[in-house]
Amino acid sequence: MSTPRTPASSPRTTDPDWWRQAVVYQVYPRSFADTDADGLGDVAGITSRVPYLASLGVDAVWLSPFYPSPLADGGYDVADYRDVDPRLGTLDDVDAFIRTAHEHDIRVIVDVVPNHTSDQHEWFRAALAATPGSPERARYVFREGSGESGELPPSDWVSNFGGSAWTRVPDGQWYLHLFAPEQPDLDWTNSEVRADFEHTLRSWSDRGVDGFRVDVAHGLAKDLSTPYRPSNEQALPLDGSDPLYDRDEVHEIFATWRAVLDEYDPPRAAVAEAWAPAPRRVLYARPTELGQAFNFDLLESPFDARSFREIIERNLSASEQSGASSTWVLSNHDVVRHATRYGLPEGTDTDAWLLTDGTDPVLDRERGVRRARAATMLVLALPGSSYVYQGEELGLHEAPAIPHALLQDPKWIRTGHTVKGRDGCRVPIPWTRTGPSFGFGDVAPHLPQPDDFGASSVEAEEDDPTSTLSMYREATAARRRLQRGEELTWTEAGDDVVAFARHDGWRSVTNFGTTPVAMPEGDVVLASGPLDAGDGLLPGETTVWLG
Ligand code: GLC
């Protein structure tokens, strides 16, 4: 039972469409700020940094899971959806965070993980204790095995983290897990499962949460009829015929969720994590469903003008058709940080690079940050919402050399130590130049930080007008001042250039090449790097906003 609490707070401004063109800052709670000296970030730490978040000019904060979890997958293995991991705090701490964020006019988005629970969730424990065919097992996907005596998995489906997607339990049945074995998949045809998630949505909405990020939204509906059809997530068919992902039936679930989210005033926002091609991804974002879906196309693109422009055009037009607003993502807790991706030779296999502890090929750190800054300003000038991952505002690089014994990502173990995984972008962010964890806390952090992290700390960048942090602050402030409407008009300016106008003369021009190009007329509002190529010239790998 939760303790009695004060009534939920609201942000100071009341625009129900706040999410359509928001800057949303993603916090990975265990790596943000540690106030109780256990090496793990906590909710009180996030609250203590709300003034910093406000200084970034962000509209909302998305918290990755802070729920009780055995941490088999960084908290995406949830043992109780309506509580707080005691190592991170209490429900009162979360209430205090929401209140403080709202006082600073920052909205709060929380993660909801509906595809699977933790194997420590009370439902899964009950399922294991119960017999085949029981209602306890029916909340998950238990099946008989194949082979003569059921000794083989029911199908050849593979887990996203490597290995079979099925694990056998002592009585001989197998259960499905699209991720780690500690993350059993729920059966969304089960009415108890549905009712419980609606309860979770209401419970956080009642606490004042403004929106939800929906994990693996494209995975909830599955075709479990036998014989099982093969699935190949890499090439999702466009007709919803994959047995595991992006099936048409999934939309009915989110229509139900929309009805719950619309019980609130203002309606709660939601964004789907749905790894599907743009024309199908936007279905999750329809006004009758979640409203937005992450667009990961830029996150998967090289730093290349043609590719950026093509992705932007495709996504703006797909969004327009669905009535959603587009989203833009360059980094998150699942991928190598974009400052690092852009500083490696094009086509580098980042998994292989991580296995060399980041030594081969050599990372051009400055170039990576220069390009990251240019990409960030381009994205912040686009209509739609921009999702910023913690540390991105510091131009932070990936931490590629975490000792093997300290790696936490299940991918490392499940791939037989051939893929290191995602820990390098989840290292606690540096707040100060020095100290045992660069200001993250008073003791060594749960993932070790590289020695050079202090140079990219908030303290080091705070008073430097040329720092990436200063650029972010100026960019979000200018965006707030300038942004109206959701229109964009392209300007032709050469093969290496992406240039467009928003409205009232606000223009963004990015030179993706290395040779300076002619800069259009206009007053410079902000540039991502020094404009030192000569009069009227835009240097390479630089974005300028003109007003
Ligand atoms: C999502 C999360 C990722 C997690 C996975 C399983 O892709 O972003 O971190 O491992 O879902 O929940």
Coordinates of C-alpha atoms and ligand atoms in Angstrom, one line a residue:
M1 CA 0.0 0.0 0.0
S2 CA 1.3 3.5 -0.8
T3 CA 1.3 6.1 1.9
P4 CA -1.3 8.9 1.8
R5 CA -0.1 11.7 -0.5
T6 CA -0.7 15.3 -1.2
P7 CA -2.9 16.0 -4.3
A8 CA -1.2 15.7 -7.6
S9 CA 0.4 18.9 -8.9
S10 CA 0.1 20.4 -12.4
P11 CA 2.6 22.3 -14.6
R12 CA 2.2 26.0 -14.6
T13 CA 1.2 26.2 -18.2
T14 CA -1.8 24.3 -19.5
D15 CA -1.5 23.8 -23.2
P16 CA -2.9 20.3 -23.9
D17 CA -0.7 20.1 -27.1
W18 CA 2.5 20.7 -25.2
W19 CA 4.0 17.4 -26.5
R20 CA 3.6 18.2 -30.2
Q21 CA 6.7 20.3 -30.3
A22 CA 8.5 19.6 -27.1
V23 CA 12.1 19.2 -26.1
V24 CA 12.1 16.0 -23.9
Y25 CA 15.1 15.2 -21.8
Q26 CA 15.7 11.5 -21.1
V27 CA 17.0 10.7 -17.6
Y28 CA 18.4 7.2 -17.0
P29 CA 17.8 7.3 -13.2
R30 CA 20.5 5.0 -12.0
S31 CA 23.1 7.1 -13.7
F32 CA 22.0 10.7 -13.1
A33 CA 22.7 11.8 -9.5
D34 CA 23.4 9.7 -6.4
T35 CA 22.4 11.4 -3.1
D36 CA 22.8 8.4 -0.7
A37 CA 26.3 7.2 -1.5
D38 CA 25.5 3.8 -2.8
G39 CA 26.9 4.3 -6.3
L40 CA 23.4 4.2 -7.9
G41 CA 21.5 7.3 -9.0
D42 CA 18.2 8.0 -7.1
V43 CA 15.0 9.9 -7.4
A44 CA 16.1 12.5 -4.8
G45 CA 19.2 13.1 -7.0
I46 CA 17.0 13.8 -10.0
T47 CA 14.9 16.3 -7.9
S48 CA 18.0 18.0 -6.7
R49 CA 18.9 18.6 -10.4
V50 CA 15.6 20.1 -11.5
P51 CA 17.0 23.6 -11.6
Y52 CA 19.7 22.3 -14.0
L53 CA 17.0 20.7 -16.2
A54 CA 15.1 24.0 -16.1
S55 CA 18.3 25.8 -17.2
L56 CA 18.4 23.6 -20.2
G57 CA 15.1 24.9 -21.3
V58 CA 13.5 21.5 -21.8
D59 CA 9.7 21.1 -21.8
A60 CA 9.6 17.6 -20.3
V61 CA 11.7 14.9 -18.6
W62 CA 11.3 11.3 -19.4
L63 CA 12.4 8.9 -16.7
S64 CA 13.6 5.5 -17.7
P65 CA 12.3 2.9 -15.3
F66 CA 12.8 3.5 -11.6
Y67 CA 10.6 0.7 -10.4
P68 CA 11.6 -2.3 -8.3
S69 CA 13.8 -4.5 -10.5
P70 CA 16.4 -7.2 -10.1
L71 CA 18.2 -5.3 -12.9
A72 CA 18.6 -8.1 -15.3
D73 CA 18.1 -5.5 -18.0
G74 CA 18.8 -2.0 -16.6
G75 CA 15.4 -1.7 -14.9
Y76 CA 13.4 -2.8 -18.0
D77 CA 12.7 -5.9 -16.1
V78 CA 10.0 -4.5 -13.8
A79 CA 9.0 -6.4 -10.6
D80 CA 6.2 -3.9 -9.6
Y81 CA 4.9 -1.3 -12.0
R82 CA 3.4 1.0 -9.3
D83 CA 6.2 1.2 -6.9
V84 CA 9.8 2.6 -6.6
D85 CA 13.0 0.6 -6.3
P86 CA 14.0 1.1 -2.6
R87 CA 17.5 1.7 -3.8
L88 CA 16.2 4.7 -5.7
G89 CA 13.7 6.0 -3.2
T90 CA 10.0 5.9 -2.3
L91 CA 6.7 7.0 -3.9
D92 CA 6.9 10.1 -1.8
D93 CA 10.2 10.9 -3.5
V94 CA 8.6 10.5 -6.9
D95 CA 5.7 12.8 -5.8
A96 CA 8.3 15.4 -4.7
F97 CA 10.1 15.1 -8.0
I98 CA 6.9 15.6 -10.0
R99 CA 5.9 18.6 -7.9
T100 CA 9.3 20.2 -8.2
A101 CA 9.4 19.6 -12.0
H102 CA 5.9 21.1 -12.3
E103 CA 6.9 24.1 -10.3
H104 CA 9.6 24.7 -12.9
D105 CA 7.0 24.1 -15.7
I106 CA 8.6 20.8 -16.7
R107 CA 6.4 17.9 -17.6
V108 CA 7.1 14.4 -16.5
I109 CA 6.9 11.3 -18.7
V110 CA 7.4 7.8 -17.2
D111 CA 8.3 4.5 -18.8
V112 CA 5.8 1.7 -19.0
V113 CA 7.0 -1.7 -20.0
P114 CA 4.0 -3.8 -21.1
N115 CA 5.7 -6.5 -23.2
H116 CA 7.2 -8.4 -20.3
T117 CA 7.6 -8.3 -16.6
S118 CA 10.6 -9.3 -14.5
D119 CA 10.8 -13.0 -13.5
Q120 CA 10.6 -11.6 -10.0
H121 CA 7.1 -10.0 -10.5
E122 CA 4.6 -11.7 -8.3
W123 CA 2.6 -12.9 -11.3
F124 CA 5.6 -14.8 -12.7
R125 CA 6.4 -16.3 -9.4
A126 CA 2.8 -17.4 -9.1
A127 CA 2.9 -18.8 -12.7
L128 CA 6.0 -20.9 -11.8
A129 CA 4.3 -22.2 -8.7
A130 CA 1.1 -23.1 -10.6
T131 CA 0.5 -26.0 -13.0
P132 CA 0.3 -26.0 -16.8
G133 CA -3.1 -24.7 -18.0
S134 CA -3.7 -22.6 -14.8
P135 CA -4.9 -19.0 -14.9
E136 CA -1.6 -18.0 -13.4
R137 CA 0.3 -19.3 -16.4
A138 CA -2.3 -17.8 -18.8
R139 CA -1.0 -14.3 -18.1
Y140 CA 2.3 -15.3 -19.8
V141 CA 3.1 -17.4 -22.9
F142 CA 3.7 -20.9 -21.7
R143 CA 3.7 -23.7 -24.3
E144 CA 4.7 -27.3 -24.7
G145 CA 8.0 -27.9 -26.4
S146 CA 8.7 -29.6 -29.7
G147 CA 10.7 -32.8 -30.3
E148 CA 9.8 -36.3 -29.2
S149 CA 9.3 -35.4 -25.6
G150 CA 9.0 -31.7 -25.7
E151 CA 12.8 -31.3 -25.1
L152 CA 13.1 -28.7 -27.9
P153 CA 11.8 -25.1 -27.8
P154 CA 8.3 -24.7 -29.3
S155 CA 9.8 -22.6 -32.2
D156 CA 13.1 -21.2 -33.5
W157 CA 12.3 -17.7 -32.4
V158 CA 15.4 -15.9 -31.1
S159 CA 15.7 -13.4 -28.3
N160 CA 16.8 -9.8 -29.0
F161 CA 19.7 -10.4 -26.6
G162 CA 20.8 -13.6 -28.3
G163 CA 19.9 -17.2 -27.8
S164 CA 16.4 -18.9 -28.0
A165 CA 13.4 -16.8 -27.1
W166 CA 12.1 -19.8 -25.0
T167 CA 13.2 -21.1 -21.6
R168 CA 12.1 -24.4 -20.1
V169 CA 10.7 -24.6 -16.6
P170 CA 11.1 -27.7 -14.3
D171 CA 7.7 -29.3 -15.2
G172 CA 8.7 -29.3 -18.9
Q173 CA 6.8 -26.3 -20.3
W174 CA 8.5 -23.4 -22.0
Y175 CA 7.9 -19.7 -21.7
L176 CA 8.5 -17.0 -24.3
H177 CA 10.8 -14.0 -23.7
L178 CA 11.6 -11.7 -26.6
F179 CA 14.4 -10.3 -24.4
A180 CA 16.3 -11.9 -21.5
P181 CA 15.0 -15.1 -19.8
E182 CA 14.4 -12.9 -16.8
Q183 CA 11.9 -10.9 -18.8
P184 CA 9.0 -13.3 -19.5
D185 CA 6.5 -12.0 -22.1
L186 CA 2.9 -11.2 -21.1
D187 CA 0.0 -12.5 -23.0
W188 CA -2.0 -9.5 -24.1
T189 CA -5.1 -11.5 -25.0
N190 CA -5.5 -12.0 -21.2
S191 CA -8.0 -9.7 -19.7
E192 CA -6.2 -9.5 -16.3
V193 CA -3.1 -8.3 -18.0
R194 CA -5.0 -5.6 -19.8
A195 CA -6.9 -4.4 -16.7
D196 CA -3.7 -4.3 -14.7
F197 CA -1.9 -2.0 -17.2
E198 CA -4.9 0.3 -17.3
H199 CA -4.6 0.5 -13.5
T200 CA -0.9 1.4 -13.8
L201 CA -1.6 4.1 -16.3
R202 CA -4.3 5.6 -14.0
S203 CA -2.1 5.2 -10.9
W204 CA 0.8 7.3 -12.4
S205 CA -1.6 9.8 -14.0
D206 CA -3.3 10.3 -10.6
R207 CA 0.1 11.1 -9.2
G208 CA 0.4 13.9 -11.7
V209 CA 2.5 12.2 -14.4
D210 CA 1.9 14.0 -17.8
G211 CA 2.8 11.2 -20.2
F212 CA 4.1 7.7 -20.9
R213 CA 6.9 6.2 -23.0
V214 CA 5.7 2.8 -24.1
D215 CA 8.5 0.2 -24.3
V216 CA 8.4 -2.3 -27.2
A217 CA 4.9 -1.1 -28.2
H218 CA 5.1 -3.1 -31.4
G219 CA 5.5 -6.4 -29.6
L220 CA 2.3 -6.8 -27.6
A221 CA 0.2 -8.7 -30.2
K222 CA 1.6 -12.0 -31.3
D223 CA 0.4 -14.8 -33.5
L224 CA 0.9 -17.9 -31.3
S225 CA -1.0 -20.3 -33.5
T226 CA 0.9 -23.4 -34.5
P227 CA 2.8 -24.3 -36.6
Y228 CA 4.7 -21.2 -35.6
R229 CA 5.7 -18.9 -38.4
P230 CA 9.4 -17.8 -38.6
S231 CA 10.1 -14.3 -37.5
N232 CA 12.9 -12.0 -38.7
E233 CA 12.7 -8.7 -37.0
Q234 CA 15.5 -7.2 -39.2
A235 CA 13.2 -7.0 -42.2
L236 CA 9.7 -6.4 -40.8
P237 CA 7.0 -6.9 -43.5
L238 CA 4.9 -3.9 -44.2
D239 CA 1.7 -5.9 -44.0
G240 CA 1.7 -6.8 -40.3
S241 CA 2.3 -10.5 -41.1
D242 CA 5.3 -11.0 -38.8
P243 CA 4.2 -13.4 -36.0
L244 CA 5.9 -11.3 -33.2
Y245 CA 6.1 -7.7 -34.1
D246 CA 3.9 -4.8 -35.5
R247 CA 0.8 -6.9 -35.9
D248 CA -2.5 -5.1 -36.7
E249 CA -4.2 -6.3 -33.6
V250 CA -1.8 -4.3 -31.4
H251 CA -3.6 -1.1 -32.3
E252 CA -6.8 -2.1 -30.6
I253 CA -4.8 -2.2 -27.3
F254 CA -3.6 1.3 -27.7
A255 CA -7.0 2.6 -28.6
T256 CA -8.1 1.3 -25.2
W257 CA -5.2 3.1 -23.6
R258 CA -6.1 6.3 -25.4
A259 CA -9.5 6.2 -23.7
V260 CA -7.8 5.9 -20.3
L261 CA -5.3 8.7 -21.1
D262 CA -8.3 10.9 -22.2
E263 CA -10.0 10.5 -18.8
Y264 CA -7.5 13.1 -17.6
D265 CA -7.5 16.9 -18.1
P266 CA -5.3 17.6 -19.9
P267 CA -5.2 14.2 -21.6
R268 CA -2.0 12.3 -20.8
A269 CA 0.5 12.2 -23.6
A270 CA 2.2 9.0 -24.9
V271 CA 5.1 8.0 -27.2
A272 CA 5.5 4.5 -28.6
E273 CA 8.8 2.8 -28.9
A274 CA 7.9 0.9 -32.1
W275 CA 10.7 -0.3 -34.3
A276 CA 8.7 -0.4 -37.5
P277 CA 9.1 1.4 -40.9
A278 CA 7.8 5.0 -41.0
P279 CA 4.5 4.3 -42.7
R280 CA 3.5 1.7 -40.1
R281 CA 5.2 3.4 -37.2
V282 CA 3.0 6.4 -37.5
L283 CA -0.1 4.2 -36.9
Y284 CA 0.9 4.0 -33.2
A285 CA 1.0 7.8 -33.2
R286 CA -2.6 8.4 -34.5
P287 CA -4.6 10.7 -32.3
T288 CA -6.8 7.7 -31.5
E289 CA -3.8 5.9 -30.1
L290 CA -0.6 7.1 -28.4
G291 CA -0.1 10.4 -30.2
Q292 CA 3.6 10.0 -30.9
A293 CA 6.1 7.3 -31.9
F294 CA 9.8 7.5 -31.8
N295 CA 11.4 7.9 -35.1
F296 CA 14.8 6.3 -34.9
D297 CA 15.8 6.9 -38.6
L298 CA 18.2 9.7 -37.8
L299 CA 19.7 7.7 -35.0
E300 CA 20.5 5.0 -37.6
S301 CA 21.7 7.4 -40.2
P302 CA 25.3 8.4 -41.0
F303 CA 26.1 12.1 -40.9
D304 CA 25.1 12.8 -44.5
A305 CA 23.1 15.5 -46.0
R306 CA 21.2 13.4 -48.5
S307 CA 20.3 10.8 -45.9
F308 CA 19.2 13.4 -43.3
R309 CA 17.0 15.3 -45.9
E310 CA 15.4 12.1 -47.1
I311 CA 14.6 10.9 -43.6
I312 CA 13.2 14.3 -42.6
E313 CA 10.9 14.5 -45.7
R314 CA 9.7 10.9 -45.2
N315 CA 8.9 11.4 -41.6
L316 CA 7.2 14.8 -41.9
S317 CA 4.9 13.5 -44.6
A318 CA 4.1 10.2 -42.7
S319 CA 3.3 12.3 -39.6
E320 CA 1.1 14.6 -41.6
Q321 CA -0.9 11.7 -42.9
S322 CA -1.5 10.3 -39.4
G323 CA -2.2 13.6 -37.7
A324 CA 0.7 13.1 -35.3
S325 CA 3.7 15.3 -34.9
S326 CA 7.1 13.8 -35.7
T327 CA 9.8 12.9 -33.2
W328 CA 13.5 13.2 -33.6
V329 CA 16.1 11.1 -31.7
L330 CA 19.9 11.1 -32.1
S331 CA 20.8 9.1 -29.0
N332 CA 19.2 7.2 -26.2
H333 CA 20.2 4.6 -23.6
D334 CA 20.3 1.8 -26.2
V335 CA 22.8 3.1 -28.7
V336 CA 26.4 4.4 -28.9
R337 CA 26.3 8.1 -28.2
H338 CA 26.1 10.2 -31.4
A339 CA 29.1 12.3 -30.7
T340 CA 31.1 9.0 -30.9
R341 CA 29.2 7.6 -33.9
Y342 CA 30.0 10.7 -35.9
G343 CA 33.6 10.7 -34.9
L344 CA 34.2 7.2 -36.3
P345 CA 34.9 6.5 -40.0
E346 CA 31.6 6.0 -41.8
G347 CA 30.4 2.4 -41.8
T348 CA 32.3 1.5 -38.6
D349 CA 30.7 -1.5 -36.8
T350 CA 30.3 0.0 -33.3
D351 CA 29.9 -3.4 -31.7
A352 CA 33.3 -4.4 -33.1
W353 CA 34.8 -1.0 -32.1
L354 CA 33.6 -1.5 -28.5
L355 CA 35.3 -4.9 -28.4
T356 CA 38.6 -3.1 -29.0
D357 CA 37.9 -0.8 -26.0
G358 CA 37.4 2.0 -28.5
T359 CA 40.9 1.9 -29.9
D360 CA 40.3 0.6 -33.5
P361 CA 39.4 2.5 -35.6
V362 CA 40.6 5.7 -33.9
L363 CA 37.9 8.0 -32.7
D364 CA 38.2 11.6 -33.9
R365 CA 36.7 13.1 -30.7
E366 CA 36.6 16.7 -31.9
R367 CA 35.0 16.0 -35.2
G368 CA 32.4 13.8 -33.5
V369 CA 31.4 16.6 -31.2
R370 CA 31.5 19.2 -34.0
R371 CA 29.1 17.1 -36.1
A372 CA 26.9 16.2 -33.1
R373 CA 26.4 19.9 -32.4
A374 CA 25.5 20.6 -36.0
A375 CA 23.1 17.7 -36.1
T376 CA 21.5 18.8 -32.8
M377 CA 20.9 22.3 -34.0
L378 CA 19.4 21.0 -37.2
V379 CA 17.0 18.7 -35.3
L380 CA 16.0 21.4 -32.8
A381 CA 14.9 23.6 -35.8
L382 CA 12.6 20.9 -37.1
P383 CA 8.9 20.8 -36.4
G384 CA 8.0 18.1 -33.9
S385 CA 9.5 16.9 -30.7
S386 CA 13.2 16.4 -30.0
Y387 CA 14.2 13.7 -27.5
V388 CA 17.6 14.5 -25.9
Y389 CA 19.5 11.8 -23.9
Q390 CA 21.2 12.8 -20.7
G391 CA 24.8 13.9 -21.4
E392 CA 24.1 14.8 -25.0
E393 CA 23.9 18.4 -24.0
L394 CA 27.6 18.1 -22.8
G395 CA 28.8 16.6 -26.1
L396 CA 29.6 13.5 -24.0
H397 CA 31.3 10.5 -25.7
E398 CA 30.6 6.8 -25.2
A399 CA 32.7 5.1 -22.5
P400 CA 34.1 2.2 -24.6
A401 CA 36.6 0.6 -22.1
I402 CA 34.5 -0.6 -19.2
P403 CA 36.3 -3.6 -17.7
H404 CA 34.5 -6.8 -18.8
A405 CA 33.8 -7.9 -15.2
L406 CA 31.7 -4.7 -14.6
L407 CA 29.5 -4.9 -17.7
Q408 CA 25.8 -5.1 -16.9
D409 CA 24.1 -5.5 -20.2
P410 CA 22.5 -8.9 -20.7
K411 CA 23.7 -8.8 -24.3
W412 CA 27.3 -9.4 -23.1
I413 CA 26.4 -12.7 -21.5
R414 CA 23.7 -13.8 -23.9
T415 CA 26.0 -13.4 -26.9
G416 CA 28.8 -15.4 -25.3
H417 CA 30.8 -12.2 -24.8
T418 CA 30.8 -11.2 -28.4
V419 CA 28.6 -8.0 -28.0
K420 CA 29.4 -5.7 -25.2
G421 CA 26.1 -3.9 -25.3
R422 CA 24.9 -0.6 -24.1
D423 CA 26.7 0.1 -20.8
G424 CA 29.0 2.6 -22.5
C425 CA 26.2 5.2 -22.9
R426 CA 24.8 4.5 -19.5
V427 CA 27.8 5.6 -17.4
P428 CA 26.9 8.2 -14.9
I429 CA 27.2 11.7 -16.2
P430 CA 29.9 14.1 -14.9
W431 CA 28.7 17.1 -12.9
T432 CA 32.1 18.4 -11.7
R433 CA 35.7 18.4 -13.0
T434 CA 37.0 16.2 -10.3
G435 CA 35.8 14.0 -7.4
P436 CA 35.3 10.3 -6.9
S437 CA 32.6 10.2 -9.5
F438 CA 32.8 13.7 -11.1
G439 CA 30.0 15.0 -8.9
F440 CA 27.6 12.1 -9.6
G441 CA 27.9 11.1 -5.9
D442 CA 30.3 10.6 -3.0
V443 CA 31.4 7.1 -3.9
A444 CA 32.5 5.2 -7.0
P445 CA 29.5 4.8 -9.5
H446 CA 27.9 1.5 -10.4
L447 CA 29.6 1.8 -13.9
P448 CA 33.1 3.4 -14.0
Q449 CA 33.6 6.7 -15.8
P450 CA 36.5 7.3 -18.1
D451 CA 39.3 9.5 -16.6
D452 CA 38.7 12.3 -19.1
F453 CA 35.0 12.7 -18.2
G454 CA 35.7 15.8 -16.0
A455 CA 36.5 17.9 -19.0
S456 CA 33.0 17.4 -20.3
S457 CA 31.4 18.0 -16.9
V458 CA 28.6 20.5 -16.3
E459 CA 31.1 22.5 -14.1
A460 CA 33.7 22.6 -16.9
E461 CA 31.1 23.7 -19.5
E462 CA 28.9 26.0 -17.4
D463 CA 30.8 29.2 -17.9
D464 CA 32.3 28.5 -21.3
P465 CA 30.2 30.4 -23.9
T466 CA 31.6 28.1 -26.6
S467 CA 30.7 24.8 -24.8
T468 CA 28.2 22.3 -26.1
L469 CA 26.1 23.0 -22.9
S470 CA 26.0 26.7 -23.7
M471 CA 24.9 25.9 -27.3
Y472 CA 22.1 23.7 -26.1
R473 CA 20.8 26.4 -23.7
E474 CA 20.9 29.1 -26.3
A475 CA 19.3 26.8 -28.9
T476 CA 16.4 25.8 -26.7
A477 CA 15.8 29.4 -25.7
A478 CA 15.9 30.6 -29.3
R479 CA 13.6 27.7 -30.3
R480 CA 11.0 28.7 -27.7
R481 CA 11.2 32.3 -28.9
L482 CA 10.9 31.5 -32.6
Q483 CA 8.8 28.4 -32.8
R484 CA 5.2 28.6 -34.1
G485 CA 3.3 26.3 -36.4
E486 CA 4.5 23.1 -37.8
E487 CA 5.4 24.1 -41.3
L488 CA 8.8 23.7 -43.0
T489 CA 9.9 24.9 -46.5
W490 CA 13.0 23.4 -48.1
T491 CA 15.6 25.7 -49.7
E492 CA 18.0 24.2 -52.3
A493 CA 21.6 24.9 -51.4
G494 CA 23.8 22.2 -52.8
D495 CA 24.4 18.5 -52.3
D496 CA 26.1 18.7 -48.9
V497 CA 23.7 21.2 -47.4
V498 CA 20.4 20.8 -45.7
A499 CA 18.5 24.1 -45.5
F500 CA 15.0 25.0 -44.6
A501 CA 12.8 27.8 -43.4
R502 CA 10.3 27.6 -40.6
H503 CA 8.3 30.8 -40.6
D504 CA 8.8 34.5 -40.0
G505 CA 12.3 34.3 -41.5
W506 CA 13.7 31.6 -39.2
R507 CA 16.0 29.4 -41.2
S508 CA 18.4 26.6 -40.4
V509 CA 21.3 25.8 -42.7
T510 CA 23.6 22.8 -42.2
N511 CA 26.8 22.2 -44.1
F512 CA 27.5 18.4 -43.8
G513 CA 30.6 18.6 -46.0
T514 CA 34.0 19.8 -45.0
T515 CA 34.3 22.7 -47.6
P516 CA 32.8 26.0 -46.6
V517 CA 29.7 27.0 -48.6
A518 CA 28.0 30.4 -49.2
M519 CA 25.8 31.4 -46.3
P520 CA 22.4 32.8 -47.1
E521 CA 21.7 36.4 -46.1
G522 CA 20.2 37.1 -42.7
D523 CA 21.1 37.8 -39.1
V524 CA 22.8 35.0 -37.3
V525 CA 20.7 33.8 -34.4
L526 CA 23.1 31.0 -33.4
A527 CA 25.8 28.7 -34.9
S528 CA 26.9 25.3 -33.8
G529 CA 30.6 26.2 -34.2
P530 CA 32.8 29.2 -35.0
L531 CA 31.9 31.0 -38.2
D532 CA 35.5 31.4 -39.1
A533 CA 35.6 30.4 -42.7
G534 CA 35.5 34.0 -44.0
D535 CA 32.8 36.5 -44.7
G536 CA 29.5 35.1 -45.9
L537 CA 30.8 31.5 -45.6
L538 CA 29.4 28.6 -43.6
P539 CA 32.2 26.3 -42.4
G540 CA 32.0 22.5 -42.8
E541 CA 30.1 20.4 -40.3
T542 CA 28.3 23.4 -38.9
T543 CA 24.7 24.5 -38.6
V544 CA 23.6 28.2 -38.5
W545 CA 20.2 29.6 -37.6
L546 CA 19.3 32.8 -39.3
G547 CA 16.5 35.1 -38.3
Ligands
GLC1 C1 13.5 -1.3 -25.0 C2 14.4 -0.5 -24.1 C3 15.6 -1.4 -23.9 C4 15.2 -2.7 -23.2 C5 14.2 -3.4 -24.1 C6 13.5 -4.5 -23.3 O1 14.0 -1.5 -26.3 O2 14.7 0.7 -24.6 O3 16.5 -0.7 -23.0 O4 16.3 -3.5 -23.1 O5 13.1 -2.5 -24.5 O6 12.6 -3.9 -22.4

